[in-house]
């Protein structure tokens, strides 16, 4: 059989499969390039230094990305002396970043992230050239060098916010580049902990030899970085952003692969149904089942090669634009770039061809079983809509989805989304496989109310749907998948966000929440005039494994007054006094392992390690911080820490627009508003992520629904002729087609909503158990309604318009 001739003959029917494959392979190619060859560049601040030492990472907790464990002042001094003694080393510079932000025009100025709000010691300018534009380097504690674009000139005064509060400086000079530079002695006071040492070389020194000597000196607490490895110096925020981007890319690629197989398999399966007489004729003239299967595989192979080649080309060309979009939306850090490696497009091409062959497998088995006698039939009715294997696979998938939904009800919060996605994939797969089984009963139930009012049209809709189960199910499947994905993704994310916000606001007793405005946090000066519970935020590293844990410095009495349902496993926060005490959550205690005593080692931001006595263990639902310390204790070890929030309990509220508060970067909002504001950035990323997924599934739905209905319409001209000969007007025929299409979309919406229910209920039960408070099931109806309207519009356009065109040549 001539495969090319067959494809030319069925070009319109296979166009949807080809486009689906092209789209899926394009997404997979771009995703693979971004994931496997993309990365952040060497931070510009360190680009001028060929050899750098970086402190070793501790152990990050799930979902957290902490900076490496800092060296203590003693260890820093030792490393500086040993490195300086290596031949070829001119100078060793300790990089000491700290929070700094100028106040201009009565308000803090500067960008949201990066060096625009960071200060350093003057010696750090040697790590990446920041040449003086005017003036001189700072020489006294009250002198500072600033970015020339900031405005102040040498000799002028400037107010700079630090963690302690506003401080007056005299501008000693201006530099080309963002940031603030003070004397090294002043930087040592503000940032005693060091994580990066830059090794400056003498002229003619071999960086490789110096790096090798440095590695011999480094212990387990230091890494020597050269060349491209210096990209590891990107801050924790960039690593977290890259991790989020990786999850987006993996999910998009997985969704694209899943739906591509679904669409292509559905198209081939429906194609076999529409070609039953043709395939039966092949059997009549002597083709055996193996030849029929090989013919379909040959079609799929050629289709896969064409679609994969086009998809790979589009993916390679579109990867840079996709990378830019990910950076702009916050899913990748600034400076993220990709490199095209030939083996990746080649591998994706092979995957694309394999996907087409896998998708046609079930259809080819069904085609091989066609009886030659079917060539004599004038009409084909789907008497057996699905086979035994498909029925078993569908039931198994639905059962697996139910099991995953049950698991999400008992999973930890960090694992719930994974189980929810597994529930979605399994449930949607099962419902798609079993879709033909659910066609006839709903068809009769949904058309019964319209039978008296609409009459023959409702009867025709019902009988057509029941007689052409394969066509109906092929159209229902993509609608089902789209609605299920939209409901699951938006419902799970919104339910989780609202649950955490409701829990935080319900368990906090305060008149208001004082938060930062235009700054990354509140300074001590901003907190001083507010009565309430202030949470001084930092990171500590617990135990020998140096487990990175979010820590808060608190006033125990104020903390207890503002936090309701503060469940204590043991101990009391009243004992959280003095520099040798600590309170931990139950999960932090479990992560530390079996302790021989009620004490544990903690390493602070200044690099010093102390053994602290555990005076209280809190239930994890009590607070999001894994460690609580007395505020003075945390401040003594982290001069650069900023306060997250002050839950105000007494005194006057901060008036919006108050000049003093504005200059300190302070404003007051409601407690509930703060609970939602705390996750505002994550919620924004989730909304963008949801939009990407909805757009992807909607695009596939357009292809699948449109292609299926176009294939069906091409073979229904004879049906239309019979209806016209029976006395039906063109309008009645078109109303019948529209009714069938609307019924199919409604059925897909109903099944998609039912598929989403187990996952939503599982997430709600899991969150309720984890938080200990009732959880509302939230489904954003705007995106769901938009998806339904889109599906219906696409389906009606793909069915009614071709039918109307076909009716022009049909005489009554």
PDB file of N, CA and C in Angstrom, residues 630-714:
ATOM      1  N   UNK A 630      15.350  34.151  71.193  1.00  0.00           N
ATOM      2  CA  UNK A 630      15.135  35.474  71.746  1.00  0.00           C
ATOM      3  C   UNK A 630      15.671  36.503  70.748  1.00  0.00           C
ATOM      4  N   UNK A 631      14.947  37.596  70.582  1.00  0.00           N
ATOM      5  CA  UNK A 631      15.312  38.579  69.558  1.00  0.00           C
ATOM      6  C   UNK A 631      16.739  39.080  69.736  1.00  0.00           C
ATOM      7  N   UNK A 632      17.137  39.361  70.962  1.00  0.00           N
ATOM      8  CA  UNK A 632      18.490  39.872  71.201  1.00  0.00           C
ATOM      9  C   UNK A 632      19.551  38.847  70.827  1.00  0.00           C
ATOM     10  N   UNK A 633      19.242  37.577  71.030  1.00  0.00           N
ATOM     11  CA  UNK A 633      20.197  36.523  70.674  1.00  0.00           C
ATOM     12  C   UNK A 633      20.417  36.496  69.163  1.00  0.00           C
ATOM     13  N   UNK A 634      19.327  36.539  68.414  1.00  0.00           N
ATOM     14  CA  UNK A 634      19.456  36.494  66.969  1.00  0.00           C
ATOM     15  C   UNK A 634      20.132  37.753  66.429  1.00  0.00           C
ATOM     16  N   UNK A 635      19.787  38.915  66.994  1.00  0.00           N
ATOM     17  CA  UNK A 635      20.401  40.158  66.538  1.00  0.00           C
ATOM     18  C   UNK A 635      21.903  40.165  66.799  1.00  0.00           C
ATOM     19  N   UNK A 636      22.332  39.600  67.912  1.00  0.00           N
ATOM     20  CA  UNK A 636      23.762  39.582  68.229  1.00  0.00           C
ATOM     21  C   UNK A 636      24.558  38.775  67.212  1.00  0.00           C
ATOM     22  N   UNK A 637      23.923  37.753  66.619  1.00  0.00           N
ATOM     23  CA  UNK A 637      24.624  36.906  65.657  1.00  0.00           C
ATOM     24  C   UNK A 637      24.361  37.301  64.208  1.00  0.00           C
ATOM     25  N   UNK A 638      23.374  38.164  63.963  1.00  0.00           N
ATOM     26  CA  UNK A 638      23.057  38.568  62.590  1.00  0.00           C
ATOM     27  C   UNK A 638      22.735  40.052  62.560  1.00  0.00           C
ATOM     28  N   UNK A 639      23.773  40.901  62.473  1.00  0.00           N
ATOM     29  CA  UNK A 639      23.529  42.356  62.440  1.00  0.00           C
ATOM     30  C   UNK A 639      22.771  42.807  61.207  1.00  0.00           C
ATOM     31  N   UNK A 640      22.668  41.953  60.194  1.00  0.00           N
ATOM     32  CA  UNK A 640      22.030  42.330  58.934  1.00  0.00           C
ATOM     33  C   UNK A 640      20.598  41.830  58.824  1.00  0.00           C
ATOM     34  N   UNK A 641      20.071  41.188  59.859  1.00  0.00           N
ATOM     35  CA  UNK A 641      18.717  40.631  59.792  1.00  0.00           C
ATOM     36  C   UNK A 641      17.675  41.746  59.781  1.00  0.00           C
ATOM     37  N   UNK A 642      16.596  41.511  59.037  1.00  0.00           N
ATOM     38  CA  UNK A 642      15.481  42.446  58.950  1.00  0.00           C
ATOM     39  C   UNK A 642      14.224  41.801  59.519  1.00  0.00           C
ATOM     40  N   UNK A 643      13.327  42.615  60.010  1.00  0.00           N
ATOM     41  CA  UNK A 643      12.075  42.126  60.577  1.00  0.00           C
ATOM     42  C   UNK A 643      11.046  41.908  59.484  1.00  0.00           C
ATOM     43  N   UNK A 644      10.424  40.730  59.495  1.00  0.00           N
ATOM     44  CA  UNK A 644       9.400  40.410  58.495  1.00  0.00           C
ATOM     45  C   UNK A 644       8.130  41.222  58.707  1.00  0.00           C
ATOM     46  N   UNK A 645       7.637  41.222  59.943  1.00  0.00           N
ATOM     47  CA  UNK A 645       6.348  41.849  60.244  1.00  0.00           C
ATOM     48  C   UNK A 645       6.291  42.127  61.740  1.00  0.00           C
ATOM     49  N   UNK A 646       5.530  43.136  62.085  1.00  0.00           N
ATOM     50  CA  UNK A 646       5.191  43.388  63.486  1.00  0.00           C
ATOM     51  C   UNK A 646       3.680  43.284  63.601  1.00  0.00           C
ATOM     52  N   UNK A 647       3.208  42.324  64.374  1.00  0.00           N
ATOM     53  CA  UNK A 647       1.769  42.210  64.635  1.00  0.00           C
ATOM     54  C   UNK A 647       1.434  43.189  65.757  1.00  0.00           C
ATOM     55  N   UNK A 648       0.875  44.318  65.365  1.00  0.00           N
ATOM     56  CA  UNK A 648       0.616  45.391  66.328  1.00  0.00           C
ATOM     57  C   UNK A 648      -0.562  45.030  67.233  1.00  0.00           C
ATOM     58  N   UNK A 649      -0.346  45.157  68.524  1.00  0.00           N
ATOM     59  CA  UNK A 649      -1.387  44.810  69.490  1.00  0.00           C
ATOM     60  C   UNK A 649      -1.939  46.018  70.232  1.00  0.00           C
ATOM     61  N   UNK A 650      -1.215  47.133  70.229  1.00  0.00           N
ATOM     62  CA  UNK A 650      -1.636  48.299  71.006  1.00  0.00           C
ATOM     63  C   UNK A 650      -1.058  49.547  70.354  1.00  0.00           C
ATOM     64  N   UNK A 651      -1.518  50.682  70.831  1.00  0.00           N
ATOM     65  CA  UNK A 651      -0.989  51.936  70.338  1.00  0.00           C
ATOM     66  C   UNK A 651      -1.650  52.361  69.044  1.00  0.00           C
ATOM     67  N   UNK A 652      -1.312  53.558  68.580  1.00  0.00           N
ATOM     68  CA  UNK A 652      -1.946  54.091  67.360  1.00  0.00           C
ATOM     69  C   UNK A 652      -1.476  53.346  66.112  1.00  0.00           C
ATOM     70  N   UNK A 653      -2.376  53.252  65.152  1.00  0.00           N
ATOM     71  CA  UNK A 653      -2.031  52.635  63.877  1.00  0.00           C
ATOM     72  C   UNK A 653      -1.135  53.577  63.080  1.00  0.00           C
ATOM     73  N   UNK A 654      -0.351  53.028  62.209  1.00  0.00           N
ATOM     74  CA  UNK A 654       0.516  53.827  61.338  1.00  0.00           C
ATOM     75  C   UNK A 654      -0.339  54.421  60.229  1.00  0.00           C
ATOM     76  N   UNK A 655      -0.349  55.733  60.160  1.00  0.00           N
ATOM     77  CA  UNK A 655      -1.182  56.435  59.193  1.00  0.00           C
ATOM     78  C   UNK A 655      -0.535  56.350  57.813  1.00  0.00           C
ATOM     79  N   UNK A 656      -1.319  56.002  56.839  1.00  0.00           N
ATOM     80  CA  UNK A 656      -0.806  55.922  55.465  1.00  0.00           C
ATOM     81  C   UNK A 656      -0.347  57.304  55.011  1.00  0.00           C
ATOM     82  N   UNK A 657       0.874  57.372  54.488  1.00  0.00           N
ATOM     83  CA  UNK A 657       1.419  58.638  54.026  1.00  0.00           C
ATOM     84  C   UNK A 657       2.188  59.397  55.084  1.00  0.00           C
ATOM     85  N   UNK A 658       2.295  58.855  56.295  1.00  0.00           N
ATOM     86  CA  UNK A 658       3.078  59.511  57.345  1.00  0.00           C
ATOM     87  C   UNK A 658       4.528  59.642  56.869  1.00  0.00           C
ATOM     88  N   UNK A 659       5.098  60.869  56.798  1.00  0.00           N
ATOM     89  CA  UNK A 659       6.454  61.059  56.247  1.00  0.00           C
ATOM     90  C   UNK A 659       7.515  60.235  56.971  1.00  0.00           C
ATOM     91  N   UNK A 660       7.435  60.148  58.298  1.00  0.00           N
ATOM     92  CA  UNK A 660       8.445  59.398  59.038  1.00  0.00           C
ATOM     93  C   UNK A 660       8.378  57.914  58.701  1.00  0.00           C
ATOM     94  N   UNK A 661       7.161  57.377  58.605  1.00  0.00           N
ATOM     95  CA  UNK A 661       7.006  55.960  58.265  1.00  0.00           C
ATOM     96  C   UNK A 661       7.433  55.701  56.825  1.00  0.00           C
ATOM     97  N   UNK A 662       7.105  56.617  55.927  1.00  0.00           N
ATOM     98  CA  UNK A 662       7.467  56.444  54.519  1.00  0.00           C
ATOM     99  C   UNK A 662       8.975  56.414  54.355  1.00  0.00           C
ATOM    100  N   UNK A 663       9.689  57.284  55.072  1.00  0.00           N
ATOM    101  CA  UNK A 663      11.147  57.324  54.965  1.00  0.00           C
ATOM    102  C   UNK A 663      11.789  56.041  55.467  1.00  0.00           C
ATOM    103  N   UNK A 664      11.134  55.363  56.415  1.00  0.00           N
ATOM    104  CA  UNK A 664      11.660  54.100  56.932  1.00  0.00           C
ATOM    105  C   UNK A 664      11.152  52.895  56.152  1.00  0.00           C
ATOM    106  N   UNK A 665      10.276  53.137  55.193  1.00  0.00           N
ATOM    107  CA  UNK A 665       9.735  52.026  54.424  1.00  0.00           C
ATOM    108  C   UNK A 665       8.743  51.203  55.211  1.00  0.00           C
ATOM    109  N   UNK A 666       7.779  51.887  55.869  1.00  0.00           N
ATOM    110  CA  UNK A 666       6.834  51.219  56.761  1.00  0.00           C
ATOM    111  C   UNK A 666       5.409  51.554  56.352  1.00  0.00           C
ATOM    112  N   UNK A 667       4.538  50.569  56.434  1.00  0.00           N
ATOM    113  CA  UNK A 667       3.104  50.811  56.307  1.00  0.00           C
ATOM    114  C   UNK A 667       2.362  49.720  57.064  1.00  0.00           C
ATOM    115  N   UNK A 668       1.090  49.980  57.353  1.00  0.00           N
ATOM    116  CA  UNK A 668       0.281  49.014  58.101  1.00  0.00           C
ATOM    117  C   UNK A 668      -0.878  48.533  57.248  1.00  0.00           C
ATOM    118  N   UNK A 669      -1.119  47.212  57.315  1.00  0.00           N
ATOM    119  CA  UNK A 669      -2.240  46.602  56.604  1.00  0.00           C
ATOM    120  C   UNK A 669      -2.972  45.690  57.577  1.00  0.00           C
ATOM    121  N   UNK A 670      -4.094  45.152  57.147  1.00  0.00           N
ATOM    122  CA  UNK A 670      -4.843  44.230  57.983  1.00  0.00           C
ATOM    123  C   UNK A 670      -4.134  42.886  58.122  1.00  0.00           C
ATOM    124  N   UNK A 671      -4.473  42.164  59.161  1.00  0.00           N
ATOM    125  CA  UNK A 671      -3.848  40.862  59.399  1.00  0.00           C
ATOM    126  C   UNK A 671      -4.164  39.889  58.268  1.00  0.00           C
ATOM    127  N   UNK A 672      -5.429  39.879  57.834  1.00  0.00           N
ATOM    128  CA  UNK A 672      -5.793  38.982  56.735  1.00  0.00           C
ATOM    129  C   UNK A 672      -5.077  39.369  55.449  1.00  0.00           C
ATOM    130  N   UNK A 673      -4.949  40.679  55.207  1.00  0.00           N
ATOM    131  CA  UNK A 673      -4.238  41.131  54.010  1.00  0.00           C
ATOM    132  C   UNK A 673      -2.773  40.707  54.064  1.00  0.00           C
ATOM    133  N   UNK A 674      -2.177  40.773  55.245  1.00  0.00           N
ATOM    134  CA  UNK A 674      -0.772  40.342  55.360  1.00  0.00           C
ATOM    135  C   UNK A 674      -0.635  38.847  55.108  1.00  0.00           C
ATOM    136  N   UNK A 675      -1.612  38.077  55.625  1.00  0.00           N
ATOM    137  CA  UNK A 675      -1.549  36.633  55.413  1.00  0.00           C
ATOM    138  C   UNK A 675      -1.551  36.296  53.932  1.00  0.00           C
ATOM    139  N   UNK A 676      -2.284  37.051  53.153  1.00  0.00           N
ATOM    140  CA  UNK A 676      -2.293  36.823  51.701  1.00  0.00           C
ATOM    141  C   UNK A 676      -1.086  37.472  51.024  1.00  0.00           C
ATOM    142  N   UNK A 677      -0.628  38.591  51.568  1.00  0.00           N
ATOM    143  CA  UNK A 677       0.527  39.284  50.995  1.00  0.00           C
ATOM    144  C   UNK A 677       1.800  38.466  51.150  1.00  0.00           C
ATOM    145  N   UNK A 678       1.887  37.655  52.208  1.00  0.00           N
ATOM    146  CA  UNK A 678       3.105  36.888  52.463  1.00  0.00           C
ATOM    147  C   UNK A 678       3.424  35.958  51.310  1.00  0.00           C
ATOM    148  N   UNK A 679       2.391  35.459  50.635  1.00  0.00           N
ATOM    149  CA  UNK A 679       2.602  34.540  49.507  1.00  0.00           C
ATOM    150  C   UNK A 679       2.225  35.185  48.178  1.00  0.00           C
ATOM    151  N   UNK A 680       2.252  36.521  48.146  1.00  0.00           N
ATOM    152  CA  UNK A 680       1.793  37.211  46.943  1.00  0.00           C
ATOM    153  C   UNK A 680       2.648  36.866  45.733  1.00  0.00           C
ATOM    154  N   UNK A 681       3.975  36.824  45.904  1.00  0.00           N
ATOM    155  CA  UNK A 681       4.839  36.527  44.770  1.00  0.00           C
ATOM    156  C   UNK A 681       4.637  35.102  44.290  1.00  0.00           C
ATOM    157  N   UNK A 682       4.528  34.158  45.237  1.00  0.00           N
ATOM    158  CA  UNK A 682       4.259  32.780  44.833  1.00  0.00           C
ATOM    159  C   UNK A 682       2.902  32.665  44.146  1.00  0.00           C
ATOM    160  N   UNK A 683       1.920  33.394  44.661  1.00  0.00           N
ATOM    161  CA  UNK A 683       0.599  33.367  44.028  1.00  0.00           C
ATOM    162  C   UNK A 683       0.672  33.920  42.602  1.00  0.00           C
ATOM    163  N   UNK A 684       1.490  34.967  42.406  1.00  0.00           N
ATOM    164  CA  UNK A 684       1.636  35.515  41.049  1.00  0.00           C
ATOM    165  C   UNK A 684       2.256  34.479  40.112  1.00  0.00           C
ATOM    166  N   UNK A 685       3.288  33.806  40.586  1.00  0.00           N
ATOM    167  CA  UNK A 685       3.928  32.778  39.764  1.00  0.00           C
ATOM    168  C   UNK A 685       2.955  31.638  39.475  1.00  0.00           C
ATOM    169  N   UNK A 686       2.163  31.276  40.476  1.00  0.00           N
ATOM    170  CA  UNK A 686       1.184  30.209  40.280  1.00  0.00           C
ATOM    171  C   UNK A 686       0.149  30.626  39.239  1.00  0.00           C
ATOM    172  N   UNK A 687      -0.287  31.891  39.303  1.00  0.00           N
ATOM    173  CA  UNK A 687      -1.271  32.370  38.326  1.00  0.00           C
ATOM    174  C   UNK A 687      -0.701  32.336  36.906  1.00  0.00           C
ATOM    175  N   UNK A 688       0.563  32.752  36.765  1.00  0.00           N
ATOM    176  CA  UNK A 688       1.190  32.717  35.440  1.00  0.00           C
ATOM    177  C   UNK A 688       1.344  31.273  34.973  1.00  0.00           C
ATOM    178  N   UNK A 689       1.784  30.417  35.901  1.00  0.00           N
ATOM    179  CA  UNK A 689       1.941  29.000  35.580  1.00  0.00           C
ATOM    180  C   UNK A 689       0.602  28.400  35.145  1.00  0.00           C
ATOM    181  N   UNK A 690      -0.443  28.731  35.879  1.00  0.00           N
ATOM    182  CA  UNK A 690      -1.776  28.233  35.541  1.00  0.00           C
ATOM    183  C   UNK A 690      -2.198  28.708  34.152  1.00  0.00           C
ATOM    184  N   UNK A 691      -1.916  29.978  33.860  1.00  0.00           N
ATOM    185  CA  UNK A 691      -2.264  30.520  32.547  1.00  0.00           C
ATOM    186  C   UNK A 691      -1.538  29.758  31.437  1.00  0.00           C
ATOM    187  N   UNK A 692      -0.255  29.429  31.660  1.00  0.00           N
ATOM    188  CA  UNK A 692       0.506  28.682  30.654  1.00  0.00           C
ATOM    189  C   UNK A 692      -0.107  27.299  30.433  1.00  0.00           C
ATOM    190  N   UNK A 693      -0.437  26.633  31.534  1.00  0.00           N
ATOM    191  CA  UNK A 693      -1.017  25.298  31.405  1.00  0.00           C
ATOM    192  C   UNK A 693      -2.383  25.342  30.736  1.00  0.00           C
ATOM    193  N   UNK A 694      -3.195  26.317  31.127  1.00  0.00           N
ATOM    194  CA  UNK A 694      -4.525  26.438  30.520  1.00  0.00           C
ATOM    195  C   UNK A 694      -4.398  26.736  29.033  1.00  0.00           C
ATOM    196  N   UNK A 695      -3.461  27.632  28.671  1.00  0.00           N
ATOM    197  CA  UNK A 695      -3.267  27.955  27.262  1.00  0.00           C
ATOM    198  C   UNK A 695      -2.816  26.732  26.477  1.00  0.00           C
ATOM    199  N   UNK A 696      -1.932  25.931  27.087  1.00  0.00           N
ATOM    200  CA  UNK A 696      -1.450  24.727  26.398  1.00  0.00           C
ATOM    201  C   UNK A 696      -2.580  23.729  26.183  1.00  0.00           C
ATOM    202  N   UNK A 697      -3.329  23.451  27.243  1.00  0.00           N
ATOM    203  CA  UNK A 697      -4.424  22.483  27.101  1.00  0.00           C
ATOM    204  C   UNK A 697      -5.513  23.009  26.174  1.00  0.00           C
ATOM    205  N   UNK A 698      -5.770  24.310  26.205  1.00  0.00           N
ATOM    206  CA  UNK A 698      -6.772  24.873  25.297  1.00  0.00           C
ATOM    207  C   UNK A 698      -6.324  24.741  23.848  1.00  0.00           C
ATOM    208  N   UNK A 699      -5.030  24.956  23.606  1.00  0.00           N
ATOM    209  CA  UNK A 699      -4.517  24.795  22.251  1.00  0.00           C
ATOM    210  C   UNK A 699      -4.672  23.378  21.757  1.00  0.00           C
ATOM    211  N   UNK A 700      -4.363  22.421  22.597  1.00  0.00           N
ATOM    212  CA  UNK A 700      -4.535  21.029  22.214  1.00  0.00           C
ATOM    213  C   UNK A 700      -6.010  20.685  22.022  1.00  0.00           C
ATOM    214  N   UNK A 701      -6.841  21.262  22.869  1.00  0.00           N
ATOM    215  CA  UNK A 701      -8.276  21.018  22.712  1.00  0.00           C
ATOM    216  C   UNK A 701      -8.762  21.522  21.361  1.00  0.00           C
ATOM    217  N   UNK A 702      -8.294  22.702  20.980  1.00  0.00           N
ATOM    218  CA  UNK A 702      -8.683  23.245  19.678  1.00  0.00           C
ATOM    219  C   UNK A 702      -8.297  22.291  18.561  1.00  0.00           C
ATOM    220  N   UNK A 703      -7.084  21.755  18.618  1.00  0.00           N
ATOM    221  CA  UNK A 703      -6.635  20.823  17.587  1.00  0.00           C
ATOM    222  C   UNK A 703      -7.456  19.539  17.605  1.00  0.00           C
ATOM    223  N   UNK A 704      -7.612  18.967  18.813  1.00  0.00           N
ATOM    224  CA  UNK A 704      -8.275  17.667  18.921  1.00  0.00           C
ATOM    225  C   UNK A 704      -9.748  17.750  18.541  1.00  0.00           C
ATOM    226  N   UNK A 705     -10.449  18.702  19.138  1.00  0.00           N
ATOM    227  CA  UNK A 705     -11.880  18.830  18.859  1.00  0.00           C
ATOM    228  C   UNK A 705     -12.109  19.210  17.399  1.00  0.00           C
ATOM    229  N   UNK A 706     -11.365  20.225  16.950  1.00  0.00           N
ATOM    230  CA  UNK A 706     -11.529  20.663  15.570  1.00  0.00           C
ATOM    231  C   UNK A 706     -11.217  19.562  14.581  1.00  0.00           C
ATOM    232  N   UNK A 707     -10.125  18.838  14.801  1.00  0.00           N
ATOM    233  CA  UNK A 707      -9.737  17.788  13.869  1.00  0.00           C
ATOM    234  C   UNK A 707     -10.754  16.643  13.857  1.00  0.00           C
ATOM    235  N   UNK A 708     -11.211  16.246  15.034  1.00  0.00           N
ATOM    236  CA  UNK A 708     -12.172  15.145  15.116  1.00  0.00           C
ATOM    237  C   UNK A 708     -13.477  15.499  14.418  1.00  0.00           C
ATOM    238  N   UNK A 709     -13.955  16.705  14.657  1.00  0.00           N
ATOM    239  CA  UNK A 709     -15.224  17.099  14.051  1.00  0.00           C
ATOM    240  C   UNK A 709     -15.087  17.332  12.546  1.00  0.00           C
ATOM    241  N   UNK A 710     -13.915  17.824  12.121  1.00  0.00           N
ATOM    242  CA  UNK A 710     -13.704  17.973  10.681  1.00  0.00           C
ATOM    243  C   UNK A 710     -13.656  16.610  10.000  1.00  0.00           C
ATOM    244  N   UNK A 711     -12.979  15.645  10.662  1.00  0.00           N
ATOM    245  CA  UNK A 711     -12.939  14.295  10.106  1.00  0.00           C
ATOM    246  C   UNK A 711     -14.342  13.705  10.031  1.00  0.00           C
ATOM    247  N   UNK A 712     -15.102  13.924  11.088  1.00  0.00           N
ATOM    248  CA  UNK A 712     -16.455  13.370  11.115  1.00  0.00           C
ATOM    249  C   UNK A 712     -17.346  14.046  10.077  1.00  0.00           C
ATOM    250  N   UNK A 713     -17.213  15.382   9.965  1.00  0.00           N
ATOM    251  CA  UNK A 713     -18.056  16.109   9.024  1.00  0.00           C
ATOM    252  C   UNK A 713     -17.805  15.722   7.581  1.00  0.00           C
ATOM    253  N   UNK A 714     -16.523  15.400   7.278  1.00  0.00           N
ATOM    254  CA  UNK A 714     -16.189  15.036   5.904  1.00  0.00           C
ATOM    255  C   UNK A 714     -16.914  13.770   5.470  1.00  0.00           C
TER     256      UNK A 714
END
